[in-house]
Short mmCIF file of N, CA and C in Angstrom, two decimals:
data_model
loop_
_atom_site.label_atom_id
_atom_site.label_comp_id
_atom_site.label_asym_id
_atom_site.label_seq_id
_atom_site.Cartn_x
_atom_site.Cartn_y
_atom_site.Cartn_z
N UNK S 1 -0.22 -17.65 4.40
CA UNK S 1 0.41 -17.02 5.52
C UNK S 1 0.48 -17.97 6.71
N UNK S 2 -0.34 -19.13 6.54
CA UNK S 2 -0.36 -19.67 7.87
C UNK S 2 0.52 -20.68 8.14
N UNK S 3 0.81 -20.89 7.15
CA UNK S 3 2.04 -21.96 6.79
C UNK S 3 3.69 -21.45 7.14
N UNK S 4 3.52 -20.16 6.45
CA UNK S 4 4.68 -19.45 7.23
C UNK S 4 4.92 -17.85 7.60
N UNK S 5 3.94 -18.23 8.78
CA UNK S 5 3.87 -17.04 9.57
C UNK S 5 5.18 -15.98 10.07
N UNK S 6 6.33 -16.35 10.41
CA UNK S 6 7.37 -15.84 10.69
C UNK S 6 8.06 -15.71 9.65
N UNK S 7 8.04 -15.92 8.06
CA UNK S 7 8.85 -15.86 7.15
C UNK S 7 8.46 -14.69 6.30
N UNK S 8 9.31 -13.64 6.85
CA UNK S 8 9.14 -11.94 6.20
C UNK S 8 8.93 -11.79 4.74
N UNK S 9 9.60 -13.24 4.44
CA UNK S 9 9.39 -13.48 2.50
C UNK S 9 8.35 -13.76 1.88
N UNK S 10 7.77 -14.54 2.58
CA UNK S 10 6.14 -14.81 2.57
C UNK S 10 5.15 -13.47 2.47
N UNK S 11 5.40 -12.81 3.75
CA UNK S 11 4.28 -11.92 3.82
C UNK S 11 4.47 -10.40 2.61
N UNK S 12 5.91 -10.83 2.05
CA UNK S 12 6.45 -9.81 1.38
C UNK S 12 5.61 -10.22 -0.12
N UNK S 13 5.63 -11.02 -0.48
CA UNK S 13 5.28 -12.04 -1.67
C UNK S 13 3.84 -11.80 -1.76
N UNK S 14 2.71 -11.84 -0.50
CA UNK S 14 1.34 -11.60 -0.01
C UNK S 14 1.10 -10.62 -0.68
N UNK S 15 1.91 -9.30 -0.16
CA UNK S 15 1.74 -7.40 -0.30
C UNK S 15 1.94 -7.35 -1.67
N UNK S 16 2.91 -8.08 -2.16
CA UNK S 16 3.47 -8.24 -3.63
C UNK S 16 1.79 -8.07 -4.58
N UNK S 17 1.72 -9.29 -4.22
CA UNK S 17 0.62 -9.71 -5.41
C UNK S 17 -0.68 -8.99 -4.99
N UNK S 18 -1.06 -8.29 -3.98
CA UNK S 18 -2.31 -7.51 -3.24
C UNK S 18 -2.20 -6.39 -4.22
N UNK S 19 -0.80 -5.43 -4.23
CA UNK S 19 -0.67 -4.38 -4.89
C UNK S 19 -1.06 -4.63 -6.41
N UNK S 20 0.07 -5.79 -7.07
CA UNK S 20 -0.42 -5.68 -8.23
C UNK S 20 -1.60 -5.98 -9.29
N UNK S 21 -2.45 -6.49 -7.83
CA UNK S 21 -3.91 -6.77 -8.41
C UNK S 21 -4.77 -5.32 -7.84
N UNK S 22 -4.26 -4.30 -7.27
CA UNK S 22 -4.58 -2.88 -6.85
C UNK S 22 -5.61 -3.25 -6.25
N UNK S 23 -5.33 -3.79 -5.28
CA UNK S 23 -6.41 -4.20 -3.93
C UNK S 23 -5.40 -3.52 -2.33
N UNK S 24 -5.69 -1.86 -2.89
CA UNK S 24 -5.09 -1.29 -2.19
C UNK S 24 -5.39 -1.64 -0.68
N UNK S 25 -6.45 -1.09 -0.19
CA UNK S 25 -7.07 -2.06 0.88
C UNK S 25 -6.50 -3.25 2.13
N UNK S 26 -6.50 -3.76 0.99
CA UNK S 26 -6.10 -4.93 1.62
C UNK S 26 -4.63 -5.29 1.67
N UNK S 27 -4.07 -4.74 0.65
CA UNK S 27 -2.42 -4.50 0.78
C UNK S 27 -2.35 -3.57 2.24
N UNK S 28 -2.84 -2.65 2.42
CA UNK S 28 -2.84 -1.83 3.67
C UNK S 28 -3.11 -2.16 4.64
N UNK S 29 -3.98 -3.45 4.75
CA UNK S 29 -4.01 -3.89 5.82
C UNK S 29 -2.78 -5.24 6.37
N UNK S 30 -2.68 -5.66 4.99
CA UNK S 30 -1.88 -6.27 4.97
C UNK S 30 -0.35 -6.07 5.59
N UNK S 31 -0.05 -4.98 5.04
CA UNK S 31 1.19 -4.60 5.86
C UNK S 31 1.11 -4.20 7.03
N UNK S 32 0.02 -3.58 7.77
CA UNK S 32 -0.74 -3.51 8.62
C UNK S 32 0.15 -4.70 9.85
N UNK S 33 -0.38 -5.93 9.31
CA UNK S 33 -0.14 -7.10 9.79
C UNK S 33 1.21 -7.39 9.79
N UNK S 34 2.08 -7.25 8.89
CA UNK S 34 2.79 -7.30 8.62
C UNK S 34 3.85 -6.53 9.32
N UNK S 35 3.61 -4.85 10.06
CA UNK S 35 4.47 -4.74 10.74
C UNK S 35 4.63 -5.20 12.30
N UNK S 36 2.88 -5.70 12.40
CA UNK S 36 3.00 -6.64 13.70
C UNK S 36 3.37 -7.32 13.88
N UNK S 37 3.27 -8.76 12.98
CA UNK S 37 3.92 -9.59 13.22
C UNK S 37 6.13 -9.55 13.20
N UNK S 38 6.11 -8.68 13.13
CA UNK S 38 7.77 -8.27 12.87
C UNK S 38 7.95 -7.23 13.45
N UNK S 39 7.26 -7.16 14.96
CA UNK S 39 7.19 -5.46 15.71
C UNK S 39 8.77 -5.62 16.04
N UNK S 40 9.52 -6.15 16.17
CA UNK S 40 10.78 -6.09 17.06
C UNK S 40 11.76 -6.94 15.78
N UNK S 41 11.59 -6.26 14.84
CA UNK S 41 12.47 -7.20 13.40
C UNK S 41 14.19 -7.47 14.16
N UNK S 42 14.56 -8.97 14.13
CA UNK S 42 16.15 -9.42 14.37
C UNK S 42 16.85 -9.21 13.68
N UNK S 43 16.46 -8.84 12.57
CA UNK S 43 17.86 -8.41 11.66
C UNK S 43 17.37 -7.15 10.56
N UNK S 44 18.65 -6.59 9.84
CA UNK S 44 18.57 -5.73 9.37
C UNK S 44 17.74 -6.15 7.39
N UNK S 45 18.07 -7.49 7.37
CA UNK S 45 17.12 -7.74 6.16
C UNK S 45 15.58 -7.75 6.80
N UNK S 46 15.29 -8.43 7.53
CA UNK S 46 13.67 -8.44 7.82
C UNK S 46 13.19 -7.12 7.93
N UNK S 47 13.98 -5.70 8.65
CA UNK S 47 13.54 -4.69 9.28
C UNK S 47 13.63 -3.85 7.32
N UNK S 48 14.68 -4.17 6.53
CA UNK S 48 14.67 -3.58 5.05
C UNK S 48 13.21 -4.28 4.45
N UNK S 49 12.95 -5.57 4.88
CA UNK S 49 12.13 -6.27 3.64
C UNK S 49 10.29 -5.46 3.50
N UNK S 50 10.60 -5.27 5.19
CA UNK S 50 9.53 -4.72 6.31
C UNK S 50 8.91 -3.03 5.39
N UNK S 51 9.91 -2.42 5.27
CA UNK S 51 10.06 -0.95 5.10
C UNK S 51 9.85 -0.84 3.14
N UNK S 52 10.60 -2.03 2.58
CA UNK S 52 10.46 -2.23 0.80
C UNK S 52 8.98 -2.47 1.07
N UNK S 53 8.50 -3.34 0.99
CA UNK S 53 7.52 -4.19 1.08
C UNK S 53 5.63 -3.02 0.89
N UNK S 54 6.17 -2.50 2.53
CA UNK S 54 5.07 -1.83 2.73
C UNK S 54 5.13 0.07 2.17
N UNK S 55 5.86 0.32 1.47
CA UNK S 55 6.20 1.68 0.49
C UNK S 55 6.29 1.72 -0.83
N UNK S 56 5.39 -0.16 -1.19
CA UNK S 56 5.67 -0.37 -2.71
C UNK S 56 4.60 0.64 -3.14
N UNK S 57 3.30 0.86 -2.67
CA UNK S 57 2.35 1.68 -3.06
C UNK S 57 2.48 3.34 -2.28
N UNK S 58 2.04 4.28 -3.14
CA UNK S 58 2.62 5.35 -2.47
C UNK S 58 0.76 5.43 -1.52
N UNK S 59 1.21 6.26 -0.12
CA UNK S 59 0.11 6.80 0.70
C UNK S 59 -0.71 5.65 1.29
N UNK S 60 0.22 4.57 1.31
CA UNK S 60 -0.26 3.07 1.91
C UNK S 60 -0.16 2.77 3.13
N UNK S 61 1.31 3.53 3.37
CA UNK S 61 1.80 3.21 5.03
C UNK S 61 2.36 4.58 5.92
N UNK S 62 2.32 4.94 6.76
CA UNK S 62 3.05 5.95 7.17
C UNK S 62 4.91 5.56 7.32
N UNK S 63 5.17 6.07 6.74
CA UNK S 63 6.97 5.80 6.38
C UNK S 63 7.45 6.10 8.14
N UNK S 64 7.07 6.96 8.87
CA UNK S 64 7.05 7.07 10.43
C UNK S 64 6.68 5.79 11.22
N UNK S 65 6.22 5.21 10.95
CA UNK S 65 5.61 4.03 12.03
C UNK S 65 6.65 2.67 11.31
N UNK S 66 7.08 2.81 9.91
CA UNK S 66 7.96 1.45 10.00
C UNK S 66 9.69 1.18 10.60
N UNK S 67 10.05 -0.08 11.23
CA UNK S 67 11.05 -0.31 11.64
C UNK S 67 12.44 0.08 10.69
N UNK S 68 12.93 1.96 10.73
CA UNK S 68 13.77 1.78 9.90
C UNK S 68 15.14 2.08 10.05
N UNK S 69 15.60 1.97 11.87
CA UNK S 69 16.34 2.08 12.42
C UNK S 69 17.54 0.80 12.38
N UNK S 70 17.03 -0.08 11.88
CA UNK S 70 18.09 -1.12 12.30
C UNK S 70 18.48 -1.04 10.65
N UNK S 71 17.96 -1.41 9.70
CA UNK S 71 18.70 -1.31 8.39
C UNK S 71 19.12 -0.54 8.13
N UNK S 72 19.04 1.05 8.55
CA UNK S 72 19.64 2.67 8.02
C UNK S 72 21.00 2.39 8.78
N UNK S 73 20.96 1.60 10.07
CA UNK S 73 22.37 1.48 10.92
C UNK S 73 23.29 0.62 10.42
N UNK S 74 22.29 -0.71 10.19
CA UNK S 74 23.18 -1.15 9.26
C UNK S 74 24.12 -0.59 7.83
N UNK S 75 23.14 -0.31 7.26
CA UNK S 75 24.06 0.62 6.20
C UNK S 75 24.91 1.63 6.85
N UNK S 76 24.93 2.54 7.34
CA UNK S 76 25.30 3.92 7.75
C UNK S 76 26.80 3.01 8.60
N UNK S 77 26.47 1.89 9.45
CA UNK S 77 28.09 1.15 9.82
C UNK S 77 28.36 0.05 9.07
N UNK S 78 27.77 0.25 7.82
CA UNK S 78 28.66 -0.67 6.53
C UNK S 78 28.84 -2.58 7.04
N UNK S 79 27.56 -3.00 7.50
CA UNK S 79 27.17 -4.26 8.07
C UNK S 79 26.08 -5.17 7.60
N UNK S 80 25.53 -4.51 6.56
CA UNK S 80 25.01 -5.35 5.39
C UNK S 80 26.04 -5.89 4.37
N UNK S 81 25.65 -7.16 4.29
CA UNK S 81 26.43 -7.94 3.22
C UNK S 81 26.55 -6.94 1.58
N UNK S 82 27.44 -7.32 1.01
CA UNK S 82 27.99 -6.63 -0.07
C UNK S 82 26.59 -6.99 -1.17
N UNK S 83 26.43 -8.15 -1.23
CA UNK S 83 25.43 -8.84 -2.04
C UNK S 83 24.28 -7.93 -1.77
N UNK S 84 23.87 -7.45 -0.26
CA UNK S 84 22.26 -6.83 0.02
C UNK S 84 22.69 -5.12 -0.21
N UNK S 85 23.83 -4.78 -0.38
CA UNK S 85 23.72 -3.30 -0.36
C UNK S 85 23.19 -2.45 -1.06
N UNK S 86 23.16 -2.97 -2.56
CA UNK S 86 22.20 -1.69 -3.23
C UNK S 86 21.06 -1.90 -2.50
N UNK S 87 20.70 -3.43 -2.86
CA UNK S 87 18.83 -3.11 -2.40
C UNK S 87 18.77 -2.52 -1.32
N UNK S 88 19.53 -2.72 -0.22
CA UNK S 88 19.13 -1.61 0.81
C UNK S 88 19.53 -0.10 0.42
N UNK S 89 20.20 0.33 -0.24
CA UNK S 89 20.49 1.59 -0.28
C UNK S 89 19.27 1.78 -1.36
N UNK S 90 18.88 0.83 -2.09
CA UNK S 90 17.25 0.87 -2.90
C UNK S 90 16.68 1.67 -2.29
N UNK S 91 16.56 0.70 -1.25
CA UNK S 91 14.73 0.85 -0.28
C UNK S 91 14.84 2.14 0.47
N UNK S 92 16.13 2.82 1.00
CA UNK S 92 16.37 3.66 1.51
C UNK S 92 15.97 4.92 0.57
N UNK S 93 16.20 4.82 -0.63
CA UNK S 93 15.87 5.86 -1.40
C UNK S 93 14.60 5.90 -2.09
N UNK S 94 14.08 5.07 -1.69
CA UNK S 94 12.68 4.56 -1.43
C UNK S 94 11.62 5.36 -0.59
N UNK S 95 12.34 5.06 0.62
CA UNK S 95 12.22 5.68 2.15
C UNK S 95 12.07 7.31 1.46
N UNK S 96 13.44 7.35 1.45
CA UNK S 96 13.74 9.43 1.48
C UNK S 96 11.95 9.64 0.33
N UNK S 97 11.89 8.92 -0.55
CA UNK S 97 10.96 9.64 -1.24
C UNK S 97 9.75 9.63 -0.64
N UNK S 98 9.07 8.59 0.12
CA UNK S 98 7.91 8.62 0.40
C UNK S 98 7.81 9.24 1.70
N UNK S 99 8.82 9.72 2.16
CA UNK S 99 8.95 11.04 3.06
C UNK S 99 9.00 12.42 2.89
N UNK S 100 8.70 12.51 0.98
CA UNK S 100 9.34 13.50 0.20
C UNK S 100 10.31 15.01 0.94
N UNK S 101 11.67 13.70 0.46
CA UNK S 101 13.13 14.26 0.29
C UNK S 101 13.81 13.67 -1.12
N UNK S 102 12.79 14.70 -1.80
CA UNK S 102 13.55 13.47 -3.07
C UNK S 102 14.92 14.23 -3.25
N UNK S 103 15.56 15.10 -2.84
CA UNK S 103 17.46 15.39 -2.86
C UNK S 103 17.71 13.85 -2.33
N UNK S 104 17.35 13.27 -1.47
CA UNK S 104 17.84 12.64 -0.63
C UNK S 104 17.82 11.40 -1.57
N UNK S 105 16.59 11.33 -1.71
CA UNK S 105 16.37 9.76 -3.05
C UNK S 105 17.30 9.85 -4.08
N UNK S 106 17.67 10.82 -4.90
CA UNK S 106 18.48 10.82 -5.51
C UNK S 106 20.10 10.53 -5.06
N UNK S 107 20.24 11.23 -3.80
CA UNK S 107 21.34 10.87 -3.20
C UNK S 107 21.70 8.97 -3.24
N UNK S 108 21.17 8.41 -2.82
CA UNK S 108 20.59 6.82 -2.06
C UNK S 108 20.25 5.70 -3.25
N UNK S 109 19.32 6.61 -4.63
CA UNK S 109 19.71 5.98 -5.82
C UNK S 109 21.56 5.84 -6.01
N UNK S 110 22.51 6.85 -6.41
CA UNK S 110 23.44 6.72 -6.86
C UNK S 110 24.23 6.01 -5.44
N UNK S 111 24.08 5.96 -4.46
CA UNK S 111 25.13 5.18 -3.65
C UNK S 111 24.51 3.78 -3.82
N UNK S 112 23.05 3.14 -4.34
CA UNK S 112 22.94 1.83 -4.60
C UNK S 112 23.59 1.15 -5.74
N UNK S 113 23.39 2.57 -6.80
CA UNK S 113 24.01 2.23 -7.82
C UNK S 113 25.89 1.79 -7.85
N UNK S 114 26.41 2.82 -7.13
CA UNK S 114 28.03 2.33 -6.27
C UNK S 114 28.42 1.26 -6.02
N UNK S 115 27.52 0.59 -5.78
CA UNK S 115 27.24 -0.78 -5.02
C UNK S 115 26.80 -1.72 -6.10
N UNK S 116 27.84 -1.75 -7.26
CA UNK S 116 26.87 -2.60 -8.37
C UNK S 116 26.01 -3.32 -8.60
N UNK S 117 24.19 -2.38 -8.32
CA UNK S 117 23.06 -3.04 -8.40
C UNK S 117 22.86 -4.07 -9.59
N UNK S 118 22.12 -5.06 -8.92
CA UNK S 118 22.02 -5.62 -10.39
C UNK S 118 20.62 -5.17 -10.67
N UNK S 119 20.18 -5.81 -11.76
CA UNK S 119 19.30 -5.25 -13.04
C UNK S 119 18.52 -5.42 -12.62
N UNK S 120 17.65 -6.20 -11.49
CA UNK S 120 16.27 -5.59 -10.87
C UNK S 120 16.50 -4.28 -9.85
N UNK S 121 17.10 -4.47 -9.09
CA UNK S 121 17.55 -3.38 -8.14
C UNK S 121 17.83 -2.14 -9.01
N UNK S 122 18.67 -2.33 -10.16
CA UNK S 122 18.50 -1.12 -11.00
C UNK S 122 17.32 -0.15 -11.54
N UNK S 123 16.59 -1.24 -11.84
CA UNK S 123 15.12 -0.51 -12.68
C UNK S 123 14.42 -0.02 -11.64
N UNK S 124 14.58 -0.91 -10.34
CA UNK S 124 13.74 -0.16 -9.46
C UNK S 124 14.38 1.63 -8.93
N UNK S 125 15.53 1.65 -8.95
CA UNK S 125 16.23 2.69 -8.85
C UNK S 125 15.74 3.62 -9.91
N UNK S 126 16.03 3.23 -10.71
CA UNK S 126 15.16 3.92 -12.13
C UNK S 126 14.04 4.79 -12.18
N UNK S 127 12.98 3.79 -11.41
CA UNK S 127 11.99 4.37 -11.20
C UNK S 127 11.76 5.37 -9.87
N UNK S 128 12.18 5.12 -9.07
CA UNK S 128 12.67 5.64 -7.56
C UNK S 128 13.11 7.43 -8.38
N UNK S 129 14.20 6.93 -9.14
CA UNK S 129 14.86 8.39 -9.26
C UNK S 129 14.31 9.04 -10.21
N UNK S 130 13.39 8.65 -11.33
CA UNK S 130 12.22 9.25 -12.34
C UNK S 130 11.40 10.15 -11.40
N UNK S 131 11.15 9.47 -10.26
CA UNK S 131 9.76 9.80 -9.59
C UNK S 131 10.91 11.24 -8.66
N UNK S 132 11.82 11.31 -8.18
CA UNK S 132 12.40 12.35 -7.06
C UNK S 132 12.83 13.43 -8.21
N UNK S 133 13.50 13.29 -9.43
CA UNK S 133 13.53 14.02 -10.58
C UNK S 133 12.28 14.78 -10.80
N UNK S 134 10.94 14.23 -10.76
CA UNK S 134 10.08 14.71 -10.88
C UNK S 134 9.42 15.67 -10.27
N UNK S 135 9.75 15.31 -8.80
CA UNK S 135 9.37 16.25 -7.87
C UNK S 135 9.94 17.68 -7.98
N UNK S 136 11.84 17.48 -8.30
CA UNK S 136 12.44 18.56 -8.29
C UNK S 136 12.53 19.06 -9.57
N UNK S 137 11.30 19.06 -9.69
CA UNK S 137 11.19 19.69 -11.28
C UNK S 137 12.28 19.29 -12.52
N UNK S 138 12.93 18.70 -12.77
CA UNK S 138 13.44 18.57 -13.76
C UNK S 138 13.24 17.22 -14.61
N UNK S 139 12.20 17.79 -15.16
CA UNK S 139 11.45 17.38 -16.58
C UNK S 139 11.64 16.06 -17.32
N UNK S 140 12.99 17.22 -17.88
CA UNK S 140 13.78 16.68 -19.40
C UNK S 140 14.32 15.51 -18.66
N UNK S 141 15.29 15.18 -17.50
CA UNK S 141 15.81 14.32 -16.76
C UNK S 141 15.14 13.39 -15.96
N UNK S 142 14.11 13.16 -15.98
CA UNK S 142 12.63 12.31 -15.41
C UNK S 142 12.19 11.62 -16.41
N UNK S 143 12.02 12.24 -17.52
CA UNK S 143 11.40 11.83 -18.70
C UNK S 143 12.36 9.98 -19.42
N UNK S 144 13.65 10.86 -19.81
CA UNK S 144 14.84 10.29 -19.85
C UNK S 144 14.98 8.84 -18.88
N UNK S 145 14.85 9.32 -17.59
CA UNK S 145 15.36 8.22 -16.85
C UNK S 145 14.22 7.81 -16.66
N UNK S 146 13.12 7.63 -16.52
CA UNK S 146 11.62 6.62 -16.93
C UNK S 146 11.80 5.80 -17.97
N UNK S 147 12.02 6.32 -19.16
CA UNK S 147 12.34 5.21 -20.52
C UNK S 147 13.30 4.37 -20.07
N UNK S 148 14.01 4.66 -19.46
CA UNK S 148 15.43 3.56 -18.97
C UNK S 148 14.82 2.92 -17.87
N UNK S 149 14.05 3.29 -17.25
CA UNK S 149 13.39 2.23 -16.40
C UNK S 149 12.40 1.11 -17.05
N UNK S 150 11.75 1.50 -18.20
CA UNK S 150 10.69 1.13 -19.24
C UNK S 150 11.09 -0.01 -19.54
N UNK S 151 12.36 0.45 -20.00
CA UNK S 151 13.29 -0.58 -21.11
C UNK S 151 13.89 -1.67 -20.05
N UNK S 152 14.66 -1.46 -19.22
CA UNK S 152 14.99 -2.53 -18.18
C UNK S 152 14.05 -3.42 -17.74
N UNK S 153 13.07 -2.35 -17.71
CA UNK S 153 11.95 -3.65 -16.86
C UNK S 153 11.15 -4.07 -18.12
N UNK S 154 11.02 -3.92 -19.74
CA UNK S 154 10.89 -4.93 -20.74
C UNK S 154 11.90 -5.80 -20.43
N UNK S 155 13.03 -6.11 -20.09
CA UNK S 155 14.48 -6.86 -20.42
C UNK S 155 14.00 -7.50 -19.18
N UNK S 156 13.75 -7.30 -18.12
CA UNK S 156 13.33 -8.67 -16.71
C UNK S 156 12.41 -9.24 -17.03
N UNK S 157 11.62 -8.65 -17.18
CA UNK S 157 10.12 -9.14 -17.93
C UNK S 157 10.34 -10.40 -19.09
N UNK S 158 11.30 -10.14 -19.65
CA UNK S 158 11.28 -10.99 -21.07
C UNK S 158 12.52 -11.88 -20.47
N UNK S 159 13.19 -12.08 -19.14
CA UNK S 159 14.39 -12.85 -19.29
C UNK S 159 14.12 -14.13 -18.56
N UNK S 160 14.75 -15.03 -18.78
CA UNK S 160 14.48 -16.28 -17.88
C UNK S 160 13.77 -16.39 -16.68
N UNK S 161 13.90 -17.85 -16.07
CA UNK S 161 13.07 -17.58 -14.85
C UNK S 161 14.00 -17.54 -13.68
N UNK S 162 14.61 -17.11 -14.40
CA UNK S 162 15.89 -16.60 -13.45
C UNK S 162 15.92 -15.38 -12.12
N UNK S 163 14.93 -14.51 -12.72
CA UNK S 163 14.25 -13.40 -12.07
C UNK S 163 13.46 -14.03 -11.54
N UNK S 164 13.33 -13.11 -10.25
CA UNK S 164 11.85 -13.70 -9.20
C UNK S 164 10.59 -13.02 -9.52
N UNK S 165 9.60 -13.93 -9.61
CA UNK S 165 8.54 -13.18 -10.01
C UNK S 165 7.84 -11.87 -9.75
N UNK S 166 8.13 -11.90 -7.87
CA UNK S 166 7.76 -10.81 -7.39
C UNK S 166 8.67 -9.43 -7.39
N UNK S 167 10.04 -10.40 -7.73
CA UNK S 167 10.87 -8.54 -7.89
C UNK S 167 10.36 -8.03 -9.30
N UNK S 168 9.51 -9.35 -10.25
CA UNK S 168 9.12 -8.20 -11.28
C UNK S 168 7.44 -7.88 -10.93
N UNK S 169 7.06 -7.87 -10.43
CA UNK S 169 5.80 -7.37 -10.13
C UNK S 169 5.98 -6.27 -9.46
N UNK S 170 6.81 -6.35 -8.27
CA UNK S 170 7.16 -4.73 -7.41
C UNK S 170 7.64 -3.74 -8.55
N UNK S 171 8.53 -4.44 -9.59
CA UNK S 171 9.12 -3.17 -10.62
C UNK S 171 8.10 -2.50 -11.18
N UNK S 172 7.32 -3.38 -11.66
CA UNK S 172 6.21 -3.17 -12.53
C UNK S 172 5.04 -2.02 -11.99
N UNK S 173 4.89 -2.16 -10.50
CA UNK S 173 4.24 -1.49 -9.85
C UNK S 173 5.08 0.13 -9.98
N UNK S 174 6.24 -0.35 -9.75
CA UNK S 174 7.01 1.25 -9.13
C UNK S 174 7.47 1.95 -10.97
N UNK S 175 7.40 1.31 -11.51
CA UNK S 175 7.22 1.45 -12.63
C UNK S 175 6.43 2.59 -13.60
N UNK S 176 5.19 2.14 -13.46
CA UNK S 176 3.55 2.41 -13.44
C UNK S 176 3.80 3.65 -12.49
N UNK S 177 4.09 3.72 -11.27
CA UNK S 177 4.06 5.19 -10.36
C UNK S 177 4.87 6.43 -10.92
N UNK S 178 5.96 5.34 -11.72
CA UNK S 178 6.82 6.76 -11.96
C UNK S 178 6.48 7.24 -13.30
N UNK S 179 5.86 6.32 -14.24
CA UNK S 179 5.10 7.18 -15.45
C UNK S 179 3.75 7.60 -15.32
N UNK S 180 3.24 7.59 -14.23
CA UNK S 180 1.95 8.28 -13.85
C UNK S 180 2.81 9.85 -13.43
N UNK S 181 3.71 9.73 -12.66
CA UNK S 181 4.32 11.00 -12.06
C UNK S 181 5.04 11.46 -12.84
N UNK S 182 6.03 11.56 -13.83
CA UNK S 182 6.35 11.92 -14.78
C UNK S 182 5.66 12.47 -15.89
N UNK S 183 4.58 12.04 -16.07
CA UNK S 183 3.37 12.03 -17.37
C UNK S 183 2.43 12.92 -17.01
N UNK S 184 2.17 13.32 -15.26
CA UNK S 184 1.55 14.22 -14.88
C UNK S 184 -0.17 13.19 -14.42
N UNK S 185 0.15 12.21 -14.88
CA UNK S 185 -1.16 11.06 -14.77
C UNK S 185 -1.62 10.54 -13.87
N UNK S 186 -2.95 9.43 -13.72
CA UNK S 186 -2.79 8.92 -12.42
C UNK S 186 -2.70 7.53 -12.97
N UNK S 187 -2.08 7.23 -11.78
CA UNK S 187 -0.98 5.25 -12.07
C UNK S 187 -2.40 4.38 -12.41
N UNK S 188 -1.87 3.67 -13.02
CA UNK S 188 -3.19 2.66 -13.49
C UNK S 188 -2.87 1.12 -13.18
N UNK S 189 -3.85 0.39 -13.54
CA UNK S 189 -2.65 -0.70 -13.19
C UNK S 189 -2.63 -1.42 -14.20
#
């Protein structure tokens, strides 16, 4: 971190690997830090990376206290690059859930999907919409769309190093949440 203190990618990469070693803790504090150092985020990726980042674990951050005014505007006046739009319409449906509105997550899954996510952004959607399916009771359709998250994220997992490591570690995490919640279980790691 000290090397690059102002680089939102960095501290994103930090939270990354905290979670998937389930050093909840310290991921929490971590983002902690993390929304300090980025109290006044300049753009609408840092203020998205800010809001992904620290909602990878559920009951980690208060979804109220992160910066999520400048990326929701961005989207909402169509000023994110074409390239960043699912993932932000991702993280947004991200957002709606860990605010539980999962109508809303489901909504925010299919407009990322609009936005031809690619295949990490997908699985994470996957899992996003397993987990809001779940909430609104429907079962059979949770169940379903978990295996399709399963299977995608075998296919990143197994593909070149073409994929970034940490978008497969965040999958992997959100992954794990949505067959704990689906399965009725608790997430393991």
């Amino acid at each position: 971190m000290e090397q690059q203190p102002d680089t939102v990618y960095y501290w994103g990469g930090v939270a990354y690997v905290l979670a998937a070693d389930d050093k909840r803790q310290a991921y929490k504090e971590h983002c902690g830090r993390m929304r300090q150092q980025f109290e006044d985020p300049k753009s609408d990726y840092i203020s998205e990376t800010i809001v992904r980042t620290c909602l990878l674990l559920p009951d980690s951050t208060d979804p109220n206290t992160l910066p999520v005014k400048q990326f929701t505007r961005a989207i909402d006046n169509e000023t994110v690059s074409d390239e960043r739009m699912p993932l932000a319409w991702s993280t947004r449906a991200l957002l709606a859930y860990r605010r539980g509105e999962p109508k809303l997550a489901v909504q925010y899954v299919a407009e990322s999907e609009k936005h031809e996510a690619d295949k990490a952004v997908h699985c994470a959607n996957l899992s996003i919409l397993a987990m809001a399916q779940c909430e609104l009771e429907l079962s059979e359709q949770s169940r379903q769309t978990l295996q399709e998250a399963k299977t995608e994220l075998v296919h990143l997992q197994a593909a070149p190093a073409t994929n970034h490591l940490l978008s497969v570690l965040a999958l992997e995490i959100m992954t794990r949440e949505a067959e704990a919640a689906v399965e009725g279980t608790k997430a393991t790691k």
